[in-house]
Amino acid sequence: MNLIPDVALAENTSQRLPCVVVLDGSSSMAANNAIGALNDGLKLLEADLKADDVARQRVRILVLRVGAPHDVEVVTDWTDAIEFDAPAITANGQTPLGAAVRRALDEIEMEKTRYRDHGIPYNRPWLFILTDGEPTDHDWESAADECVAAEESGKVSVFCVGVGDANMEKLGRFSPRQPLALQGLAFREFFLWLSRSARAGSKSAPSENIQMAAPSDWAVIPGRSN
């Protein structure tokens, strides 16, 4: 277990809002420089969270990348927003999304244990899944079922976002919530929405149901015209 997050939790016992972002780093993300737009969005996420005096202390971020050379890679280990440095995601390999989601769920449960060990209150964790394709691992469906079960039991809130030609039907298997499609390469707008939602959520009591802002400037609901 990484000891650095434990030190951070011991020094800062503020309430936390844990947020895991699973990002598609497969080869197809190189098309139309989607990967560049994604990285620009991550930089905006960093800057916007750090600009909020409460969120920078309370929002905790873990970023997982899906793709080669590692099927699932921790590119940003659990860190408070004040220490968050936007990672540079590369495009290479396939999309073992099931493995990434299992890793995310495990990381969330371990992080919650650390909070309890340090007497730190926390909001329900958020899990964001972004992909421009579809799962390539053979047992992704069971991982999707585990993800839905985790949400339905109140362990996590799961948000799925499809990019470009993403298989929205398969992506939708990972959450009871309908997946949304990114408008073009509106990664900056997405990450700004995520940041503003986290800024608001970080000020909510652990027992409160956090209301996300309407994703009107970056998302399309599949099957509807914009």
Short mmCIF file of C-alpha atoms in Angstrom, two decimals:
data_model
loop_
_atom_site.label_atom_id
_atom_site.label_comp_id
_atom_site.label_asym_id
_atom_site.label_seq_id
_atom_site.Cartn_x
_atom_site.Cartn_y
_atom_site.Cartn_z
CA MET A 1 0.00 0.00 0.00
CA ASN A 2 1.25 3.45 -0.88
CA LEU A 3 2.21 5.28 2.31
CA ILE A 4 2.15 8.78 0.82
CA PRO A 5 -1.68 9.05 0.82
CA ASP A 6 -1.69 7.99 4.50
CA VAL A 7 0.65 10.86 5.37
CA ALA A 8 -1.60 13.28 3.48
CA LEU A 9 -4.66 12.01 5.32
CA ALA A 10 -2.94 12.32 8.68
CA GLU A 11 -2.01 15.93 7.96
CA ASN A 12 -5.32 16.93 6.40
CA THR A 13 -8.35 15.38 8.11
CA SER A 14 -10.90 17.37 6.10
CA GLN A 15 -13.92 15.61 4.68
CA ARG A 16 -13.12 14.06 1.28
CA LEU A 17 -14.85 13.55 -2.06
CA PRO A 18 -12.98 10.70 -3.80
CA CYS A 19 -13.06 10.74 -7.58
CA VAL A 20 -11.65 8.07 -9.92
CA VAL A 21 -11.26 8.83 -13.62
CA VAL A 22 -10.74 5.86 -15.98
CA LEU A 23 -9.35 7.13 -19.30
CA ASP A 24 -9.07 5.30 -22.60
CA GLY A 25 -5.44 5.41 -23.71
CA SER A 26 -5.83 2.93 -26.56
CA SER A 27 -4.41 3.46 -30.05
CA SER A 28 -7.69 4.76 -31.48
CA MET A 29 -7.49 7.85 -29.23
CA ALA A 30 -4.69 9.14 -31.48
CA ALA A 31 -7.22 9.80 -34.27
CA ASN A 32 -8.06 13.48 -34.78
CA ASN A 33 -5.73 14.23 -31.85
CA ALA A 34 -8.41 13.20 -29.36
CA ILE A 35 -5.62 12.37 -26.93
CA GLY A 36 -4.31 15.95 -27.15
CA ALA A 37 -7.74 17.37 -26.42
CA LEU A 38 -8.06 14.96 -23.49
CA ASN A 39 -4.76 16.12 -22.02
CA ASP A 40 -5.76 19.76 -22.41
CA GLY A 41 -8.92 18.95 -20.48
CA LEU A 42 -6.95 17.37 -17.65
CA LYS A 43 -4.87 20.53 -17.30
CA LEU A 44 -8.06 22.57 -17.01
CA LEU A 45 -9.34 20.16 -14.33
CA GLU A 46 -6.16 20.70 -12.35
CA ALA A 47 -6.30 24.50 -12.57
CA ASP A 48 -10.01 24.80 -11.79
CA LEU A 49 -9.92 22.53 -8.73
CA LYS A 50 -6.87 24.30 -7.32
CA ALA A 51 -8.68 27.64 -7.67
CA ASP A 52 -11.30 26.58 -5.09
CA ASP A 53 -10.16 26.88 -1.46
CA VAL A 54 -12.43 24.07 -0.26
CA ALA A 55 -12.20 21.67 -3.20
CA ARG A 56 -8.41 21.79 -3.30
CA GLN A 57 -8.37 20.35 0.24
CA ARG A 58 -11.28 17.92 -0.04
CA VAL A 59 -11.40 16.47 -3.57
CA ARG A 60 -9.19 13.35 -3.94
CA ILE A 61 -8.30 12.12 -7.40
CA LEU A 62 -7.10 8.83 -8.84
CA VAL A 63 -6.49 8.55 -12.61
CA LEU A 64 -6.28 5.18 -14.35
CA ARG A 65 -5.21 4.77 -17.96
CA VAL A 66 -6.36 1.83 -20.10
CA GLY A 67 -3.99 0.63 -22.84
CA ALA A 68 -0.47 -0.67 -23.57
CA PRO A 69 2.14 -1.36 -22.32
CA HIS A 70 0.16 -2.00 -19.12
CA ASP A 71 -3.46 -3.03 -19.46
CA VAL A 72 -4.35 -0.78 -16.53
CA GLU A 73 -1.94 1.90 -15.33
CA VAL A 74 -2.19 4.21 -12.34
CA VAL A 75 -1.01 7.48 -13.86
CA THR A 76 -2.05 9.54 -10.82
CA ASP A 77 -2.24 7.79 -7.46
CA TRP A 78 -4.68 9.09 -4.86
CA THR A 79 -3.89 12.74 -4.29
CA ASP A 80 -5.65 15.80 -2.94
CA ALA A 81 -6.55 18.34 -5.62
CA ILE A 82 -4.05 20.82 -4.17
CA GLU A 83 -1.24 18.39 -5.12
CA PHE A 84 -2.77 17.14 -8.38
CA ASP A 85 -0.57 17.43 -11.47
CA ALA A 86 -2.42 16.66 -14.69
CA PRO A 87 -0.89 13.52 -16.22
CA ALA A 88 -0.04 13.20 -19.91
CA ILE A 89 -2.08 10.33 -21.35
CA THR A 90 -0.64 8.49 -24.35
CA ALA A 91 -2.51 6.51 -27.04
CA ASN A 92 -1.33 2.92 -27.44
CA GLY A 93 -2.82 -0.56 -27.16
CA GLN A 94 -6.29 -2.00 -26.62
CA THR A 95 -9.13 -1.29 -24.17
CA PRO A 96 -9.42 -3.80 -21.29
CA LEU A 97 -12.15 -1.72 -19.68
CA GLY A 98 -13.38 -4.51 -17.43
CA ALA A 99 -9.99 -4.83 -15.77
CA ALA A 100 -9.78 -1.07 -15.33
CA VAL A 101 -13.19 -0.88 -13.67
CA ARG A 102 -12.34 -3.73 -11.31
CA ARG A 103 -9.14 -1.91 -10.36
CA ALA A 104 -11.10 1.30 -9.81
CA LEU A 105 -13.62 -0.39 -7.53
CA ASP A 106 -10.82 -2.03 -5.52
CA GLU A 107 -8.99 1.28 -5.18
CA ILE A 108 -12.15 2.99 -3.97
CA GLU A 109 -12.75 0.42 -1.24
CA MET A 110 -9.12 0.63 -0.08
CA GLU A 111 -9.33 4.42 -0.01
CA LYS A 112 -12.52 4.31 2.07
CA THR A 113 -10.74 2.03 4.54
CA ARG A 114 -7.98 4.63 4.87
CA TYR A 115 -10.58 7.31 5.59
CA ARG A 116 -12.14 5.20 8.31
CA ASP A 117 -8.71 4.45 9.80
CA HIS A 118 -8.04 8.20 10.03
CA GLY A 119 -11.53 9.18 11.18
CA ILE A 120 -12.18 11.15 7.99
CA PRO A 121 -15.78 11.63 6.76
CA TYR A 122 -16.36 11.30 3.04
CA ASN A 123 -18.95 11.70 0.31
CA ARG A 124 -19.94 8.79 -1.89
CA PRO A 125 -17.07 8.24 -4.36
CA TRP A 126 -17.44 9.12 -8.03
CA LEU A 127 -16.23 6.91 -10.87
CA PHE A 128 -15.98 8.37 -14.38
CA ILE A 129 -15.35 6.05 -17.34
CA LEU A 130 -14.35 7.57 -20.71
CA THR A 131 -13.77 5.50 -23.84
CA ASP A 132 -13.90 5.89 -27.62
CA GLY A 133 -14.30 2.16 -28.29
CA GLU A 134 -15.50 -0.91 -26.46
CA PRO A 135 -14.09 -3.37 -23.91
CA THR A 136 -11.51 -5.80 -25.32
CA ASP A 137 -11.12 -8.08 -22.30
CA HIS A 138 -13.10 -11.32 -22.40
CA ASP A 139 -14.74 -11.01 -18.97
CA TRP A 140 -15.74 -7.35 -19.13
CA GLU A 141 -19.42 -8.17 -18.69
CA SER A 142 -18.91 -9.58 -15.20
CA ALA A 143 -16.89 -6.47 -14.31
CA ALA A 144 -19.75 -4.33 -15.61
CA ASP A 145 -22.20 -6.27 -13.43
CA GLU A 146 -19.94 -5.69 -10.40
CA CYS A 147 -19.86 -1.99 -11.18
CA VAL A 148 -23.65 -1.73 -11.38
CA ALA A 149 -23.99 -3.71 -8.14
CA ALA A 150 -21.56 -1.33 -6.42
CA GLU A 151 -23.66 1.65 -7.46
CA GLU A 152 -26.94 0.03 -6.48
CA SER A 153 -25.56 -0.78 -3.02
CA GLY A 154 -24.52 2.85 -2.50
CA LYS A 155 -20.76 2.27 -2.71
CA VAL A 156 -20.08 4.52 -5.70
CA SER A 157 -21.72 6.77 -8.31
CA VAL A 158 -20.74 5.77 -11.85
CA PHE A 159 -20.77 8.07 -14.90
CA CYS A 160 -19.97 6.75 -18.39
CA VAL A 161 -18.95 8.96 -21.30
CA GLY A 162 -18.53 7.78 -24.87
CA VAL A 163 -16.16 9.53 -27.27
CA GLY A 164 -16.47 9.39 -31.06
CA ASP A 165 -17.48 5.90 -32.19
CA ALA A 166 -17.71 4.41 -28.70
CA ASN A 167 -20.00 1.40 -28.33
CA MET A 168 -22.64 3.09 -26.18
CA GLU A 169 -24.61 -0.10 -25.63
CA LYS A 170 -21.66 -1.87 -24.04
CA LEU A 171 -20.56 1.25 -22.16
CA GLY A 172 -24.04 1.52 -20.71
CA ARG A 173 -23.62 -1.87 -19.06
CA PHE A 174 -21.28 -0.35 -16.47
CA SER A 175 -23.86 1.90 -14.79
CA PRO A 176 -27.59 2.10 -14.06
CA ARG A 177 -27.25 5.68 -15.33
CA GLN A 178 -27.56 6.26 -19.08
CA PRO A 179 -24.17 6.92 -20.70
CA LEU A 180 -23.59 10.26 -22.36
CA ALA A 181 -21.77 10.98 -25.60
CA LEU A 182 -19.15 13.69 -25.77
CA GLN A 183 -19.88 16.43 -28.29
CA GLY A 184 -16.96 16.19 -30.69
CA LEU A 185 -13.76 16.69 -28.71
CA ALA A 186 -15.31 18.79 -25.92
CA PHE A 187 -12.94 17.41 -23.29
CA ARG A 188 -12.25 20.85 -21.84
CA GLU A 189 -15.97 21.43 -21.31
CA PHE A 190 -16.34 17.96 -19.77
CA PHE A 191 -13.50 18.37 -17.31
CA LEU A 192 -14.65 21.86 -16.40
CA TRP A 193 -18.10 20.39 -15.65
CA LEU A 194 -16.48 17.65 -13.59
CA SER A 195 -14.45 20.22 -11.65
CA ARG A 196 -17.41 22.51 -11.01
CA SER A 197 -19.48 19.51 -9.88
CA ALA A 198 -16.68 18.42 -7.55
CA ARG A 199 -16.29 21.96 -6.21
CA ALA A 200 -19.98 22.00 -5.29
CA GLY A 201 -19.93 18.41 -4.03
CA SER A 202 -16.96 19.01 -1.76
CA LYS A 203 -19.09 21.46 0.23
CA SER A 204 -21.91 18.94 0.72
CA ALA A 205 -22.32 16.89 3.89
CA PRO A 206 -21.43 13.18 3.54
CA SER A 207 -25.10 12.24 3.88
CA GLU A 208 -26.28 14.65 1.18
CA ASN A 209 -27.18 13.53 -2.32
CA ILE A 210 -24.95 15.65 -4.56
CA GLN A 211 -26.81 17.12 -7.52
CA MET A 212 -24.67 17.28 -10.65
CA ALA A 213 -25.07 20.25 -12.96
CA ALA A 214 -26.76 19.58 -16.30
CA PRO A 215 -24.03 18.59 -18.81
CA SER A 216 -25.59 20.73 -21.52
CA ASP A 217 -22.42 22.16 -23.06
CA TRP A 218 -20.49 18.93 -23.65
CA ALA A 219 -22.85 15.97 -23.75
CA VAL A 220 -25.37 14.38 -26.11
CA ILE A 221 -27.93 11.87 -24.89
CA PRO A 222 -27.79 8.98 -27.37
CA GLY A 223 -30.88 8.76 -29.51
CA ARG A 224 -31.78 12.43 -29.13
CA SER A 225 -30.88 15.38 -31.30
CA ASN A 226 -28.81 18.05 -29.62
#
